[in-house]
Amino acid sequence: MNGTQLTLRASTALSALALAFATAPLAHAQTTNSDQATPAPTASDEGAGETIVVTGSLIRRDNFSSAEPLTVITRDEMTAAGFSSVSDALQSASVTQGSSQINNYYGGYVVDGGTGVNTVGLRGLGATRTLVLLNGRRLSPAGTRGSVGSVDLNSIPDAIVKRIEVLKAGASSIYGSDAVAGVINILTDEDLKGIVLEAQTNVPGIGDGTANRLSASFGAHGDRWRLIGSVDYYNRSRITLGDSKLGKCPIGGYLSGEGTAMGSGDYIDPATGQPGCWTLDNGGLTINTLGVPTRAAQAAPGETAATFNRLRPNAAATGGTPGYEGVGYYTRTTFDPAMLGEEVVTPLSTLTGFLTGSYDLHALGDAQIYVEALGNRRQSSNRLYRQLTLDYATGSPLVPTIFRNGVYSAATDISNGQTVAARSFIGYGLTDNSQDVYTYRAAGGLRGNLGVGDWRYDAYGSYSWMRARYDTETFRTSKLAQSLNVVQNADGSFSCVDPSNGCVAAPAINAASIGGNLSQAYRDFITDDVIGRTHFDEITGSFNVNGSLFKLPGGSAKAALGLEYRHDSLNDQPGAASAAGDMYNLTAATPTVGTDEVWEAYGELYLPVLADLPFIKSLSFDGSGRYTHYRSYGGQWTYKGSVNYEPIKNVGFRASYGTSYRAPALFEQYLGATSGFYSSSYDPCDNYAASSSAILKANCAAAGLPANFTQTNGVTVLTAGGASTGLKAETSKNFSAGVVVNPTLPFGLGKLSASVDYFNIEVDNEVSRLGAAALLGLCYNAANYDPNGGYCRFVDRDSNNAVTVLDNYINISTDKRKGWEFNLRYQHELFGGGLTLDGMVTKYTEQSSRLFADEALIDSNGTILSPDWSGSFNASYRIHAVTLHYGLDWIAGSSNKRVATYQATGSDGVVDQATLTTLLDNYYLGTPDYFLHNASIQYDIGKYELTAGVRNLFDTAPPTITSGVYSLTGNSPLYSGYDYTGRTFYLNVTARF
């Protein structure tokens, strides 16, 4: 997995809607005097007499109203569901609605923010287009390496979070440019008094991957002051492939269906008569093998060919290569038990401190000084299994005589400028990598009355800084080359021509060295810990005023005006070996250094036009605008307008339309040139004669490759920021419309709240990287293959057939998300207790994109990483001191199809999924509907509260598909919506004093 660029039913849904979990269609108001979770207020809950601020607006108002769906997750709900951290809750189905997120399943992949980072993105548009706030103020990015641009959820102060509000609509005119897909506002407990101690443990049934959290919170209040703080420690241990049932025996070939052990195209291991585990197309690596020029050799069992360019040691083999037998694509050795030491879930520990306070001055308009401080340390790590390839130069004394003068490859990567006679493919073992990230924020301000009506002001400033160190254990290219340049001594031993640095000569080619039996001295010489450091700094300042303007029939017209300034700087300095390209077959990078600043002026106007008239219970409008000026990309206006209309009590209609403008993030502009490597098997034309795709065969032949072509070189991936290549800013449009009903049912049957909302988001000039694997597949699987056009313009194949992929940040022409969201909430007093049912179902009708404006849209809706349906359900029943909870997450299955390049079939340019013709007919990519259940019981005895439960109640495993298309864990697609941990028991104990 090393170096891989991560590329990312009507009747069923209607029946699920009656029982589906979601948050209330209208969310909790952001008040400051609520001590416990309460039902969501609705537009009809008038007359509360206090002013509140709703996430998605800058204006205080006297009653709750929202023109867009707002999801709320309370602390009690997180505890009942068994989430071990706020990060887990934010990446759950109730927030992400089926969108794939970056979490600790991605330890072996190159992801934005580096290994161990956890991010969240709404509507499938990525983390850089979702704004994360803490108490209404933006959090700064954190992570490692050059691609730091999103908030690391690990830095959130779990202990003191009271609730999370999620606005699933664009809000750039309210909050700034990165609120393209929506806003997540994490709210701490501002009213905490006394001391709260909490402990939680989550223990998977497999015995590994335990997560523990210990926390303490306190709150103290005086007549003029308030001080609240918390400290929490969180630790989760690793789960390896060997620990998990998923990764022990991935099967390659062509599965014919869910749970199928063998299909018509499966490779059968001749030694066992069963499908082979860990073959090259399901995660295995070529190891214990020697690459030589094609020649006659004794065939390994199961092989029918007479000539081979891959051999493996066999003392009994005779013929032209005594001691070696010939192996093909499926008979190569591809599995080492050490591979099972790689992680399915990477380990993590965090330590977080949070402090907030305020003091009333009784001056400057009854002003209040407020401060906030956050500190977090995240320690994470991951282990990678490494294949070591040693290139022995033609004529080298380390090469057996029968191979010494051949030319296996003209590549001269580490062979001291000479052609390669032979290449040993060695299973080296596990290497260690670690990340140590410190994130801090100091913030404060002054707020008070302006002395004009109810107008108030708020002046705010913050400084956030992040310091990270990342340590990579890797082979040094220079040392490998030095070790291979040897002379033979009189006693038959070998010495380095250049003995500096304590050089240890490479081993001669023999069965022991090919099998990974390398001396510890040699291992120590060729490997180093390469240390890089990342700094991110953000300075923010703002000043805003808000208050009433004049009276309207529906209430007071209100406005908010403000200015905001933000300065960001990113400085990533990879280790010297990385910057010099001296990390063999591993991602190498040059420094990423860049700064940007933005000035913004904004305003919002709220107009409650009419109220309490026939067929107009209430009618209000809200409009906002913001002018954003980046030093790097200039300026542009964004705006938003919305309407709330309630014709009769408890029935309302809402709609909004807005625009966004997002300059590329610092890393998207300035990412230092980065090189990475795939194994040779990632070349689609490697062994293409065995492919079932006629299109692929024709395209590889058109590229001038012989029918028996086998790739002997790795695939090089080059990545860089787009500032120097004309990267443009993004723009987007966001429309939503819906209906809300919240009647009190007759005959004492309880209260019902329900909503249906339509959403439509279109991003133009979206900044993205497609991923090298996707670019290769889209190039060589194209029905209209053009070696110099389309996606092939990013792929280069040189005279030695070595492939290089240019995967820079570019502008994608269009990215669209359309769909429906259904919410339901029911409350009823039953048998002396309170019953609450919450449900949500999201239906995407389109998730499409295109790279070039003259291409058809490719709609991925309904595929594994982009499910068309998702939903959740929560049921709770509280009677006296006991609360029973049941939860369900649902992700719709996918049909057997793969998104690639297709011809458009509709006049609108959108590909109709029903008419798609897959280019890989023999691969099974269908998955069934996926359900995860959780249940818990909570006992509250005053100062003490005990919660015990089970997540993944029925130990549901992720679905399996064929390998070779998606990134996999075993035969399961790598997707954050699936649970790779299995049944997990959890216990939470809370004490209040």
Tab-separated table of C-alpha atoms in Angstrom, residues 329-543:
chain	number	residue	atom	x	y	z
A	329	TYR	CA	2.011	-13.847	-12.498
A	330	TYR	CA	0.136	-16.193	-10.164
A	331	THR	CA	2.880	-18.599	-9.133
A	332	ARG	CA	5.227	-15.953	-7.771
A	333	THR	CA	5.689	-15.872	-4.014
A	334	THR	CA	3.536	-12.965	-2.858
A	335	PHE	CA	2.905	-13.521	0.848
A	336	ASP	CA	5.051	-13.181	3.938
A	337	PRO	CA	3.442	-13.741	7.379
A	338	ALA	CA	5.010	-10.430	8.443
A	339	MET	CA	2.494	-8.708	6.153
A	340	LEU	CA	-0.149	-9.480	8.762
A	341	GLY	CA	1.587	-6.996	11.048
A	342	GLU	CA	0.314	-4.071	8.974
A	343	GLU	CA	-2.580	-2.261	10.614
A	344	VAL	CA	-6.239	-2.272	9.765
A	345	VAL	CA	-6.663	0.437	12.414
A	346	THR	CA	-3.593	2.473	13.358
A	347	PRO	CA	-2.799	3.316	17.008
A	348	LEU	CA	-3.403	6.783	18.419
A	349	SER	CA	-3.157	8.740	21.658
A	350	THR	CA	-4.181	12.326	22.382
A	351	LEU	CA	-3.896	14.666	25.340
A	352	THR	CA	-6.119	17.755	25.213
A	353	GLY	CA	-6.562	20.729	27.489
A	354	PHE	CA	-9.212	23.423	27.125
A	355	LEU	CA	-9.905	26.581	29.108
A	356	THR	CA	-12.456	29.346	28.622
A	357	GLY	CA	-13.434	32.255	30.807
A	358	SER	CA	-15.038	35.680	30.877
A	359	TYR	CA	-15.155	38.773	33.073
A	360	ASP	CA	-17.813	41.511	33.115
A	361	LEU	CA	-16.227	44.956	33.069
A	362	HIS	CA	-19.356	46.946	33.926
A	363	ALA	CA	-17.986	49.488	31.453
A	364	LEU	CA	-17.732	50.070	27.696
A	365	GLY	CA	-21.389	49.188	27.264
A	366	ASP	CA	-21.517	46.474	29.928
A	367	ALA	CA	-18.678	44.830	28.062
A	368	GLN	CA	-17.386	41.389	28.755
A	369	ILE	CA	-13.838	40.200	28.187
A	370	TYR	CA	-13.683	36.576	27.104
A	371	VAL	CA	-10.763	34.231	26.485
A	372	GLU	CA	-10.314	30.708	25.207
A	373	ALA	CA	-7.267	28.428	25.079
A	374	LEU	CA	-6.811	25.000	23.505
A	375	GLY	CA	-3.810	22.690	23.535
A	376	ASN	CA	-3.582	19.224	22.028
A	377	ARG	CA	-0.892	16.611	21.441
A	378	ARG	CA	-1.530	13.751	19.051
A	379	GLN	CA	0.812	10.789	18.830
A	380	SER	CA	0.144	8.224	16.119
A	381	SER	CA	2.083	5.636	14.172
A	382	ASN	CA	1.814	3.066	11.429
A	383	ARG	CA	3.747	0.078	10.180
A	384	LEU	CA	4.329	-0.751	6.530
A	385	TYR	CA	5.500	-3.990	5.024
A	386	ARG	CA	8.274	-3.215	2.549
A	387	GLN	CA	9.419	-5.011	-0.541
A	388	LEU	CA	13.154	-4.407	-1.117
A	389	THR	CA	14.278	-4.629	-4.733
A	390	LEU	CA	18.048	-4.841	-5.226
A	391	ASP	CA	19.251	-4.025	-8.745
A	392	TYR	CA	22.491	-5.823	-9.525
A	393	ALA	CA	24.490	-4.229	-12.353
A	394	THR	CA	25.525	-6.170	-15.416
A	395	GLY	CA	28.906	-7.690	-14.663
A	396	SER	CA	28.581	-7.426	-10.877
A	397	PRO	CA	30.437	-10.161	-8.974
A	398	LEU	CA	27.388	-10.442	-6.717
A	399	VAL	CA	25.439	-12.004	-9.612
A	400	PRO	CA	25.692	-15.748	-10.394
A	401	THR	CA	27.673	-16.411	-13.551
A	402	ILE	CA	24.669	-17.667	-15.502
A	403	PHE	CA	22.927	-14.260	-15.105
A	404	ARG	CA	25.908	-11.897	-14.744
A	405	ASN	CA	26.159	-10.537	-18.302
A	406	GLY	CA	22.466	-10.276	-19.106
A	407	VAL	CA	20.304	-7.118	-19.306
A	408	TYR	CA	17.102	-7.475	-17.345
A	409	SER	CA	16.318	-3.753	-17.459
A	410	ALA	CA	17.868	-0.666	-18.987
A	411	ALA	CA	16.732	1.230	-15.877
A	412	THR	CA	19.621	2.682	-13.926
A	413	ASP	CA	17.915	3.829	-10.743
A	414	ILE	CA	20.408	2.471	-8.189
A	415	SER	CA	22.743	0.388	-10.349
A	416	ASN	CA	25.469	3.051	-10.437
A	417	GLY	CA	24.661	4.142	-13.976
A	418	GLN	CA	24.773	0.648	-15.462
A	419	THR	CA	22.168	-1.653	-16.904
A	420	VAL	CA	20.586	-4.147	-14.546
A	421	ALA	CA	21.504	-7.806	-14.955
A	422	ALA	CA	19.152	-9.114	-12.282
A	423	ARG	CA	16.736	-7.776	-9.688
A	424	SER	CA	16.086	-9.485	-6.374
A	425	PHE	CA	12.543	-9.047	-5.080
A	426	ILE	CA	13.014	-9.435	-1.330
A	427	GLY	CA	10.450	-9.475	1.455
A	428	TYR	CA	12.152	-7.076	3.855
A	429	GLY	CA	9.567	-6.919	6.644
A	430	LEU	CA	7.845	-4.154	8.604
A	431	THR	CA	9.092	-0.590	8.900
A	432	ASP	CA	7.932	1.910	11.511
A	433	ASN	CA	6.557	5.404	10.971
A	434	SER	CA	5.355	7.874	13.577
A	435	GLN	CA	3.706	11.290	13.863
A	436	ASP	CA	3.841	13.743	16.770
A	437	VAL	CA	1.515	16.747	16.362
A	438	TYR	CA	1.049	19.700	18.736
A	439	THR	CA	-1.904	22.035	18.109
A	440	TYR	CA	-2.572	25.223	20.072
A	441	ARG	CA	-5.038	28.092	19.960
A	442	ALA	CA	-5.233	31.266	22.046
A	443	ALA	CA	-8.286	33.441	21.470
A	444	GLY	CA	-10.098	36.287	23.111
A	445	GLY	CA	-12.237	39.300	22.596
A	446	LEU	CA	-14.450	42.033	23.926
A	447	ARG	CA	-18.227	42.164	23.469
A	448	GLY	CA	-20.796	44.588	24.748
A	449	ASN	CA	-23.612	47.011	23.981
A	450	LEU	CA	-23.177	49.834	21.513
A	451	GLY	CA	-25.643	52.021	23.412
A	452	VAL	CA	-28.027	52.249	20.465
A	453	GLY	CA	-31.127	50.135	20.925
A	454	ASP	CA	-30.219	46.451	21.216
A	455	TRP	CA	-27.136	46.773	19.029
A	456	ARG	CA	-24.106	44.867	20.256
A	457	TYR	CA	-20.492	44.623	19.163
A	458	ASP	CA	-17.931	41.838	19.277
A	459	ALA	CA	-14.206	42.279	18.652
A	460	TYR	CA	-12.313	38.992	18.416
A	461	GLY	CA	-8.795	37.800	17.723
A	462	SER	CA	-7.014	34.462	17.755
A	463	TYR	CA	-3.651	32.917	17.068
A	464	SER	CA	-3.426	29.223	16.222
A	465	TRP	CA	-0.220	27.335	15.673
A	466	MET	CA	0.636	23.750	14.903
A	467	ARG	CA	4.004	22.044	15.196
A	468	ALA	CA	4.455	18.517	13.929
A	469	ARG	CA	7.248	15.999	13.498
A	470	TYR	CA	6.979	12.898	11.313
A	471	ASP	CA	9.473	10.062	11.314
A	472	THR	CA	9.744	7.593	8.433
A	473	GLU	CA	11.909	4.482	8.532
A	474	THR	CA	13.029	3.861	4.980
A	475	PHE	CA	15.719	2.584	2.637
A	476	ARG	CA	18.265	5.157	1.481
A	477	THR	CA	18.773	5.070	-2.282
A	478	SER	CA	22.339	6.341	-1.998
A	479	LYS	CA	23.299	3.688	0.531
A	480	LEU	CA	21.746	0.921	-1.552
A	481	ALA	CA	23.735	2.089	-4.568
A	482	GLN	CA	26.884	2.309	-2.433
A	483	SER	CA	26.355	-1.198	-1.080
A	484	LEU	CA	25.919	-2.687	-4.551
A	485	ASN	CA	29.152	-1.221	-5.907
A	486	VAL	CA	31.552	-3.862	-4.601
A	487	VAL	CA	34.749	-5.739	-5.245
A	488	GLN	CA	35.379	-9.371	-4.416
A	489	ASN	CA	38.117	-10.128	-1.911
A	490	ALA	CA	40.621	-12.968	-2.104
A	491	ASP	CA	38.668	-14.955	0.472
A	492	GLY	CA	35.498	-14.705	-1.633
A	493	SER	CA	33.872	-12.014	0.516
A	494	PHE	CA	32.823	-8.627	-0.827
A	495	SER	CA	33.733	-5.068	0.164
A	496	CYS	CA	32.267	-1.712	-0.815
A	497	VAL	CA	34.312	0.259	-3.326
A	498	ASP	CA	33.396	3.324	-1.238
A	499	PRO	CA	33.774	2.256	2.404
A	500	SER	CA	32.580	5.592	3.843
A	501	ASN	CA	29.614	5.792	6.218
A	502	GLY	CA	30.458	2.297	7.433
A	503	CYS	CA	29.283	0.787	4.146
A	504	VAL	CA	28.186	-2.846	4.294
A	505	ALA	CA	28.331	-4.763	1.013
A	506	ALA	CA	25.066	-6.011	-0.414
A	507	PRO	CA	24.526	-9.766	-0.254
A	508	ALA	CA	25.279	-11.909	-3.253
A	509	ILE	CA	22.317	-13.312	-5.112
A	510	ASN	CA	21.418	-16.657	-3.588
A	511	ALA	CA	18.442	-18.406	-2.042
A	512	ALA	CA	19.088	-16.899	1.385
A	513	SER	CA	19.260	-13.237	0.289
A	514	ILE	CA	16.325	-13.540	-2.115
A	515	GLY	CA	14.371	-15.084	0.763
A	516	GLY	CA	14.970	-12.029	2.968
A	517	ASN	CA	17.769	-13.505	5.118
A	518	LEU	CA	19.752	-10.263	5.358
A	519	SER	CA	22.308	-9.536	8.046
A	520	GLN	CA	21.363	-7.048	10.725
A	521	ALA	CA	24.449	-5.015	9.836
A	522	TYR	CA	23.201	-4.654	6.267
A	523	ARG	CA	19.691	-3.767	7.399
A	524	ASP	CA	21.069	-1.109	9.725
A	525	PHE	CA	23.250	0.390	6.983
A	526	ILE	CA	20.632	0.761	4.246
A	527	THR	CA	17.831	2.127	6.465
A	528	ASP	CA	17.490	5.460	8.238
A	529	ASP	CA	14.830	7.360	10.140
A	530	VAL	CA	14.037	10.374	7.983
A	531	ILE	CA	12.492	13.167	10.056
A	532	GLY	CA	10.354	15.958	8.660
A	533	ARG	CA	8.693	18.907	10.385
A	534	THR	CA	5.501	20.787	9.576
A	535	HIS	CA	4.432	24.202	10.880
A	536	PHE	CA	1.074	25.856	10.313
A	537	ASP	CA	0.144	29.267	11.714
A	538	GLU	CA	-3.126	31.160	11.495
A	539	ILE	CA	-3.935	34.657	12.737
A	540	THR	CA	-7.580	35.743	12.735
A	541	GLY	CA	-9.200	39.035	13.651
A	542	SER	CA	-12.825	40.147	13.319
A	543	PHE	CA	-15.183	42.900	14.358
